[in-house]
Coordinates of N, CA and C in Angstrom, one line a residue:
M1 N -16.2 -229.4 53.9 CA -15.7 -228.0 54.0 C -14.2 -227.9 53.8
K2 N -13.8 -227.0 53.0 CA -12.3 -226.8 52.8 C -11.9 -225.6 53.4
I3 N -10.7 -225.7 54.1 CA -10.1 -224.6 54.7 C -9.1 -224.0 53.8
L4 N -9.2 -222.7 53.4 CA -8.2 -222.1 52.6 C -7.1 -221.5 53.4
H5 N -5.9 -221.8 53.0 CA -4.7 -221.2 53.7 C -4.1 -220.2 52.8
E6 N -3.9 -219.0 53.3 CA -3.3 -217.9 52.5 C -1.8 -218.2 52.5
A7 N -1.1 -217.8 51.4 CA 0.3 -218.0 51.3 C 1.0 -217.1 52.3
E8 N 2.0 -217.7 52.9 CA 2.8 -217.0 53.9 C 3.8 -216.2 53.2
E9 N 4.0 -214.9 53.7 CA 5.0 -214.1 53.1 C 6.0 -213.7 54.2
R10 N 7.3 -213.5 53.8 CA 8.4 -213.0 54.7 C 8.3 -211.5 54.7
H11 N 8.4 -210.9 55.9 CA 8.4 -209.4 56.0 C 9.5 -209.0 57.0
V12 N 10.2 -207.9 56.6 CA 11.2 -207.3 57.4 C 10.6 -206.0 57.9
L13 N 10.3 -205.9 59.3 CA 9.7 -204.7 59.9 C 10.8 -203.9 60.7
T14 N 10.8 -202.6 60.5 CA 11.7 -201.8 61.3 C 10.7 -201.0 62.2
V15 N 11.0 -201.1 63.5 CA 10.3 -200.4 64.5 C 11.1 -199.4 65.3
I16 N 10.7 -198.2 65.3 CA 11.5 -197.1 65.9 C 10.8 -196.9 67.3
V17 N 11.5 -197.0 68.4 CA 10.9 -197.0 69.7 C 11.7 -196.1 70.7
D18 N 11.0 -195.7 71.8 CA 11.7 -195.1 72.9 C 12.7 -196.1 73.5
N19 N 13.9 -195.8 73.8 CA 14.8 -196.7 74.5 C 14.5 -196.7 76.0
E20 N 13.6 -197.6 76.3 CA 13.2 -197.7 77.7 C 13.1 -199.2 78.1
A21 N 13.2 -199.4 79.4 CA 13.2 -200.8 79.9 C 11.8 -201.4 79.7
G22 N 11.8 -202.6 79.2 CA 10.6 -203.4 79.0 C 10.0 -203.3 77.6
I23 N 10.5 -202.4 76.7 CA 9.8 -202.3 75.4 C 10.0 -203.5 74.6
L24 N 11.2 -204.1 74.6 CA 11.4 -205.4 73.9 C 10.5 -206.5 74.4
A25 N 10.3 -206.6 75.7 CA 9.4 -207.5 76.2 C 8.0 -207.3 75.8
K26 N 7.6 -206.1 75.7 CA 6.3 -205.7 75.2 C 6.0 -206.2 73.8
I27 N 7.0 -206.0 72.9 CA 6.9 -206.4 71.5 C 6.9 -207.9 71.4
A28 N 7.9 -208.5 72.1 CA 7.9 -210.0 72.0 C 6.6 -210.6 72.6
G29 N 6.1 -210.0 73.7 CA 4.8 -210.4 74.2 C 3.7 -210.3 73.3
L30 N 3.6 -209.3 72.5 CA 2.6 -209.0 71.4 C 2.7 -210.2 70.5
F31 N 3.8 -210.6 70.0 CA 3.9 -211.8 69.1 C 3.5 -213.1 69.8
T32 N 4.1 -213.3 71.0 CA 3.8 -214.5 71.7 C 2.3 -214.7 72.0
A33 N 1.6 -213.6 72.4 CA 0.2 -213.8 72.8 C -0.6 -214.1 71.6
R34 N -0.3 -213.8 70.5 CA -1.1 -214.0 69.3 C -0.5 -215.3 68.5
G35 N 0.5 -215.9 68.9 CA 1.1 -217.1 68.3 C 1.8 -216.8 67.0
Y36 N 2.3 -215.6 66.9 CA 3.1 -215.2 65.7 C 4.6 -215.6 66.0
N37 N 5.3 -215.9 65.0 CA 6.7 -216.2 65.1 C 7.6 -215.1 64.7
I38 N 8.7 -215.0 65.5 CA 9.8 -214.0 65.1 C 10.9 -214.8 64.6
D39 N 11.3 -214.6 63.3 CA 12.4 -215.4 62.7 C 13.7 -214.8 63.1
S40 N 13.7 -213.4 63.2 CA 15.0 -212.8 63.5 C 14.6 -211.5 64.3
L41 N 15.5 -211.1 65.2 CA 15.2 -209.9 66.0 C 16.5 -209.2 66.4
T42 N 16.7 -208.0 66.0 CA 17.8 -207.2 66.4 C 17.4 -205.9 66.9
V43 N 18.2 -205.4 67.9 CA 17.9 -204.1 68.5 C 19.1 -203.3 68.7
A44 N 19.1 -202.0 68.4 CA 20.3 -201.1 68.6 C 19.8 -199.6 68.9
D45 N 20.5 -199.1 69.8 CA 20.4 -197.7 70.1 C 20.8 -196.9 68.8
I46 N 20.1 -195.8 68.4 CA 20.4 -195.1 67.1 C 20.5 -193.7 67.3
T47 N 20.5 -193.1 68.6 CA 20.7 -191.7 68.7 C 21.8 -191.4 69.7
E48 N 22.3 -190.3 69.6 CA 23.5 -189.9 70.5 C 23.1 -189.9 71.9
N49 N 21.9 -189.4 72.2 CA 21.5 -189.3 73.7 C 20.8 -190.6 74.1
H50 N 20.9 -191.7 73.4 CA 20.4 -193.0 73.8 C 18.9 -193.0 74.1
A51 N 18.2 -192.1 73.4 CA 16.7 -192.0 73.7 C 15.8 -192.9 72.8
V52 N 16.4 -193.3 71.6 CA 15.6 -194.0 70.6 C 16.4 -195.2 70.2
S53 N 15.7 -196.3 69.9 CA 16.3 -197.6 69.4 C 15.5 -198.0 68.2
R54 N 16.2 -198.8 67.4 CA 15.6 -199.4 66.1 C 15.6 -200.9 66.3
I55 N 14.4 -201.4 66.2 CA 14.2 -202.9 66.3 C 13.9 -203.4 64.9
T56 N 14.6 -204.4 64.5 CA 14.3 -205.0 63.2 C 13.8 -206.4 63.5
I57 N 12.6 -206.7 63.0 CA 11.9 -208.0 63.2 C 11.7 -208.6 61.8
V58 N 12.1 -209.8 61.7 CA 11.7 -210.6 60.5 C 10.6 -211.6 61.0
T59 N 9.6 -211.6 60.2 CA 8.5 -212.5 60.6 C 7.9 -213.0 59.3
H60 N 6.9 -213.9 59.4 CA 6.2 -214.4 58.2 C 4.8 -214.7 58.5
G61 N 3.9 -214.6 57.5 CA 2.5 -215.0 57.7 C 1.8 -214.5 56.5
P62 N 0.4 -214.8 56.5 CA -0.4 -214.3 55.4 C -0.5 -212.8 55.5
P63 N -0.9 -212.1 54.4 CA -1.0 -210.7 54.5 C -1.9 -210.1 55.6
A64 N -3.0 -210.7 55.8 CA -3.9 -210.2 56.9 C -3.1 -210.2 58.2
Q65 N -2.4 -211.2 58.6 CA -1.7 -211.4 59.8 C -0.5 -210.3 59.9
I66 N 0.1 -210.1 58.8 CA 1.1 -209.1 58.8 C 0.5 -207.7 59.0
D67 N -0.6 -207.4 58.4 CA -1.3 -206.1 58.6 C -1.7 -206.0 60.1
Q68 N -2.1 -207.1 60.7 CA -2.5 -207.0 62.1 C -1.3 -206.8 63.0
I69 N -0.2 -207.4 62.7 CA 1.1 -207.2 63.4 C 1.5 -205.7 63.4
H70 N 1.4 -205.2 62.1 CA 1.8 -203.8 61.9 C 0.9 -202.8 62.7
A71 N -0.4 -203.0 62.7 CA -1.4 -202.2 63.4 C -1.2 -202.3 64.9
Q72 N -1.0 -203.5 65.4 CA -0.8 -203.7 66.9 C 0.6 -203.1 67.4
L73 N 1.6 -203.2 66.6 CA 2.8 -202.5 67.0 C 2.7 -201.0 67.0
E74 N 1.9 -200.5 66.1 CA 1.8 -199.0 66.1 C 0.9 -198.5 67.3
R75 N 0.1 -199.4 67.9 CA -0.6 -199.0 69.0 C 0.1 -198.9 70.4
L76 N 1.3 -199.6 70.4 CA 2.1 -199.6 71.6 C 2.6 -198.2 71.9
I77 N 2.5 -197.7 73.1 CA 2.8 -196.3 73.5 C 4.3 -196.0 73.1
P78 N 5.3 -196.7 73.4 CA 6.7 -196.2 73.1 C 7.1 -196.3 71.6
V79 N 6.2 -196.8 70.8 CA 6.5 -197.0 69.4 C 6.3 -195.7 68.6
H80 N 7.3 -195.2 67.9 CA 7.2 -194.0 67.1 C 6.8 -194.3 65.7
K81 N 7.3 -195.4 65.1 CA 7.0 -195.6 63.7 C 7.2 -197.1 63.5
V82 N 6.4 -197.7 62.5 CA 6.6 -199.0 62.1 C 6.7 -199.0 60.6
I83 N 7.8 -199.6 60.0 CA 7.9 -199.6 58.6 C 8.1 -201.0 58.1
D84 N 7.4 -201.4 57.2 CA 7.5 -202.7 56.5 C 8.4 -202.6 55.4
L85 N 9.7 -202.8 55.5 CA 10.7 -202.7 54.4 C 10.3 -203.5 53.2
T86 N 9.6 -204.6 53.4 CA 9.2 -205.4 52.3 C 8.3 -204.8 51.4
E87 N 7.5 -203.8 51.9 CA 6.5 -203.1 51.1 C 6.9 -201.7 50.7
V88 N 7.9 -201.1 51.2 CA 8.2 -199.7 50.9 C 9.0 -199.6 49.6
G89 N 9.5 -200.7 49.1 CA 10.3 -200.6 47.9 C 11.6 -201.3 48.1
P90 N 12.7 -201.0 47.2 CA 14.0 -201.6 47.4 C 14.6 -201.3 48.8
Y91 N 15.1 -202.4 49.3 CA 15.8 -202.2 50.6 C 17.0 -203.2 50.7
V92 N 17.9 -202.9 51.6 CA 19.2 -203.7 51.8 C 19.0 -204.4 53.1
E93 N 19.3 -205.7 53.2 CA 19.3 -206.4 54.4 C 20.6 -207.2 54.6
R94 N 21.1 -207.3 55.7 CA 22.4 -208.0 56.0 C 22.3 -208.6 57.4
E95 N 23.1 -209.6 57.5 CA 23.3 -210.3 58.8 C 24.8 -210.7 58.9
L96 N 25.2 -210.8 60.1 CA 26.6 -211.1 60.4 C 26.6 -212.5 61.1
A97 N 27.5 -213.3 60.7 CA 27.7 -214.6 61.3 C 29.1 -214.9 61.7
L98 N 29.3 -215.6 62.7 CA 30.6 -216.2 63.1 C 30.4 -217.8 62.9
V99 N 31.3 -218.3 62.1 CA 31.2 -219.7 61.8 C 32.5 -220.4 62.2
K100 N 32.5 -221.4 63.1 CA 33.6 -222.2 63.5 C 33.7 -223.5 62.8
V101 N 34.8 -223.7 62.2 CA 35.1 -225.0 61.5 C 36.4 -225.6 61.9
A102 N 36.3 -226.9 62.2 CA 37.5 -227.6 62.6 C 37.8 -228.6 61.5
G103 N 39.1 -228.8 61.3 CA 39.6 -229.7 60.3 C 41.1 -229.6 60.1
T104 N 41.6 -230.6 59.4 CA 43.0 -230.6 59.0 C 43.1 -231.1 57.6
G105 N 44.3 -230.9 57.1 CA 44.6 -231.5 55.8 C 43.7 -230.9 54.6
D106 N 43.1 -231.7 53.8 CA 42.4 -231.3 52.7 C 41.1 -230.6 53.0
A107 N 40.5 -231.0 54.2 CA 39.2 -230.3 54.6 C 39.5 -228.9 55.0
R108 N 40.7 -228.6 55.6 CA 41.1 -227.3 56.1 C 41.3 -226.4 54.8
V109 N 42.0 -226.9 53.9 CA 42.3 -226.1 52.6 C 41.0 -225.9 51.9
E110 N 40.1 -226.8 51.9 CA 38.8 -226.6 51.2 C 38.0 -225.6 51.9
A111 N 38.0 -225.5 53.3 CA 37.3 -224.6 54.1 C 37.8 -223.2 53.7
L112 N 39.1 -223.0 53.7 CA 39.7 -221.7 53.3 C 39.3 -221.3 51.9
R113 N 39.3 -222.2 51.0 CA 38.9 -221.9 49.6 C 37.4 -221.5 49.5
V114 N 36.5 -222.2 50.1 CA 35.1 -221.8 50.2 C 34.9 -220.5 50.8
A115 N 35.6 -220.3 51.9 CA 35.5 -219.0 52.7 C 36.0 -217.8 51.7
E116 N 37.0 -218.0 50.9 CA 37.4 -217.0 50.1 C 36.4 -216.6 49.0
I117 N 35.7 -217.7 48.5 CA 34.6 -217.4 47.5 C 33.5 -216.7 48.1
F118 N 33.1 -216.9 49.4 CA 32.0 -216.2 50.0 C 32.5 -214.9 50.6
R119 N 33.8 -214.5 50.5 CA 34.3 -213.3 51.2 C 34.2 -213.4 52.7
A120 N 34.3 -214.6 53.2 CA 34.3 -214.8 54.7 C 35.8 -214.5 55.2
K121 N 35.9 -213.8 56.2 CA 37.2 -213.4 56.7 C 37.5 -214.3 58.0
P122 N 38.7 -215.0 57.9 CA 39.1 -215.7 59.1 C 39.5 -214.7 60.2
V123 N 38.8 -214.8 61.4 CA 39.1 -213.8 62.5 C 39.8 -214.5 63.6
D124 N 39.9 -215.8 63.6 CA 40.6 -216.6 64.6 C 41.1 -217.9 63.9
T125 N 42.3 -218.2 64.1 CA 42.9 -219.4 63.5 C 43.8 -220.2 64.5
T126 N 43.6 -221.5 64.5 CA 44.4 -222.4 65.3 C 44.9 -223.5 64.3
T127 N 45.8 -224.4 64.8 CA 46.2 -225.4 63.9 C 45.1 -226.4 63.5
S128 N 43.9 -226.4 64.3 CA 43.0 -227.3 64.0 C 41.6 -226.7 63.7
S129 N 41.5 -225.3 63.7 CA 40.2 -224.7 63.5 C 40.3 -223.3 63.0
F130 N 39.1 -222.8 62.4 CA 39.0 -221.4 62.0 C 37.7 -220.9 62.6
I131 N 37.7 -219.6 62.8 CA 36.4 -218.9 63.0 C 36.3 -217.9 61.9
F132 N 35.3 -218.0 61.1 CA 35.1 -217.1 59.9 C 34.0 -216.1 60.3
E133 N 34.3 -214.8 59.8 CA 33.3 -213.8 59.9 C 32.7 -213.6 58.5
L134 N 31.4 -213.5 58.5 CA 30.7 -213.5 57.2 C 29.5 -212.5 57.3
T135 N 29.4 -211.6 56.4 CA 28.2 -210.8 56.3 C 27.5 -211.0 55.0
G136 N 26.2 -210.8 55.0 CA 25.5 -211.0 53.8 C 24.0 -211.2 54.0
T137 N 23.3 -211.6 53.0 CA 21.9 -211.9 53.1 C 21.7 -213.3 53.9
P138 N 20.6 -213.5 54.5 CA 20.4 -214.8 55.2 C 20.6 -216.0 54.3
D139 N 20.2 -215.9 53.1 CA 20.4 -217.0 52.1 C 21.9 -217.3 51.9
K140 N 22.7 -216.2 51.8 CA 24.2 -216.4 51.5 C 24.7 -217.1 52.8
I141 N 24.4 -216.7 54.0 CA 24.9 -217.3 55.2 C 24.4 -218.8 55.3
D142 N 23.1 -219.0 55.0 CA 22.6 -220.4 55.0 C 23.4 -221.3 54.1
T143 N 23.8 -220.8 52.9 CA 24.5 -221.6 51.9 C 25.9 -221.9 52.5
F144 N 26.6 -220.8 53.0 CA 27.9 -221.0 53.5 C 27.9 -222.0 54.6
V145 N 27.0 -221.9 55.6 CA 26.9 -222.8 56.7 C 26.7 -224.2 56.2
G146 N 25.8 -224.4 55.2 CA 25.6 -225.7 54.6 C 26.8 -226.3 54.0
L147 N 27.6 -225.5 53.3 CA 28.9 -226.1 52.8 C 29.9 -226.4 53.9
M148 N 29.9 -225.6 54.9 CA 30.8 -225.8 56.0 C 30.4 -227.1 56.8
R149 N 29.2 -227.5 56.8 CA 28.8 -228.7 57.5 C 29.6 -229.9 57.0
E150 N 29.8 -230.0 55.7 CA 30.6 -231.0 55.0 C 32.1 -231.0 55.4
L151 N 32.5 -229.8 55.9 CA 34.0 -229.6 56.0 C 34.4 -229.5 57.5
G152 N 33.4 -229.8 58.4 CA 33.8 -229.8 59.9 C 33.2 -228.7 60.7
L153 N 32.0 -228.3 60.3 CA 31.3 -227.2 61.1 C 31.2 -227.6 62.6
V154 N 31.5 -226.7 63.5 CA 31.4 -226.9 64.9 C 30.3 -226.1 65.5
E155 N 30.3 -224.8 65.1 CA 29.4 -223.8 65.8 C 29.1 -222.7 64.9
V156 N 27.9 -222.1 65.1 CA 27.5 -220.9 64.3 C 26.8 -219.9 65.3
G157 N 27.2 -218.7 65.1 CA 26.5 -217.6 65.8 C 26.1 -216.5 64.8
R158 N 24.8 -216.1 64.9 CA 24.3 -215.2 63.9 C 23.7 -214.0 64.6
T159 N 23.8 -212.8 64.1 CA 23.3 -211.6 64.7 C 21.8 -211.4 64.5
G160 N 21.2 -211.9 63.4 CA 19.9 -211.5 63.0 C 19.9 -210.4 61.9
V161 N 18.9 -210.2 61.2 CA 18.9 -209.3 60.1 C 18.7 -207.9 60.5
V162 N 19.4 -207.0 59.8 CA 19.3 -205.6 59.9 C 19.0 -205.1 58.5
G163 N 17.9 -204.2 58.4 CA 17.6 -203.8 57.1 C 17.4 -202.3 57.0
M164 N 17.5 -201.8 55.8 CA 17.3 -200.3 55.6 C 16.8 -200.0 54.2
A165 N 15.9 -199.1 54.1 CA 15.4 -198.8 52.7 C 16.4 -198.1 52.0
R166 N 16.5 -198.3 50.6 CA 17.4 -197.7 49.8 C 17.0 -196.2 49.5
G167 N 17.9 -195.4 49.1 CA 17.5 -194.0 48.8 C 18.1 -193.0 49.8
A168 N 17.9 -191.7 49.6 CA 18.4 -190.7 50.3 C 17.7 -190.3 51.7
T169 N 16.4 -190.8 51.8 CA 15.7 -190.5 53.0 C 15.8 -191.5 54.0
G170 N 15.6 -191.2 55.3 CA 15.8 -192.1 56.4 C 14.4 -192.3 57.1
V171 N 14.4 -193.0 58.2 CA 13.2 -193.2 59.0 C 13.0 -192.1 59.8

């Protein structure tokens, strides 16, 4: 007997929720209870009166699993809307990273040169280290971090993905 494995797909989900205590725990619990992985998670208040938040979740799995995640998120009481940006059409996604690199001499010069190519901005400088601020797609940040590993990478902090559908309409 052969077990067929469906191809895993990466999906960026935007979930609009009431800004109330425990909602993030409910959503994380939904993923945990079913053994689904969250690759990235960001949350931000999006209204003036602090009543509604936007949660962006990056996950992966076969199409049937993604459909199940979508349906289960929509059933949660404080959830207003679930949008799979990956399926609605063109969208923009970005992530912010702070990358600390230590080095002197040629390694320091090379780190600055690479940072300039990636449009990473030095936000802290000492005689022996830099902290660079970089925004872009997760792939761009992964590439930058990989290059900095060879030049004295010390530490990386990443925000997680934020995404938004292109065009004039909003969620």
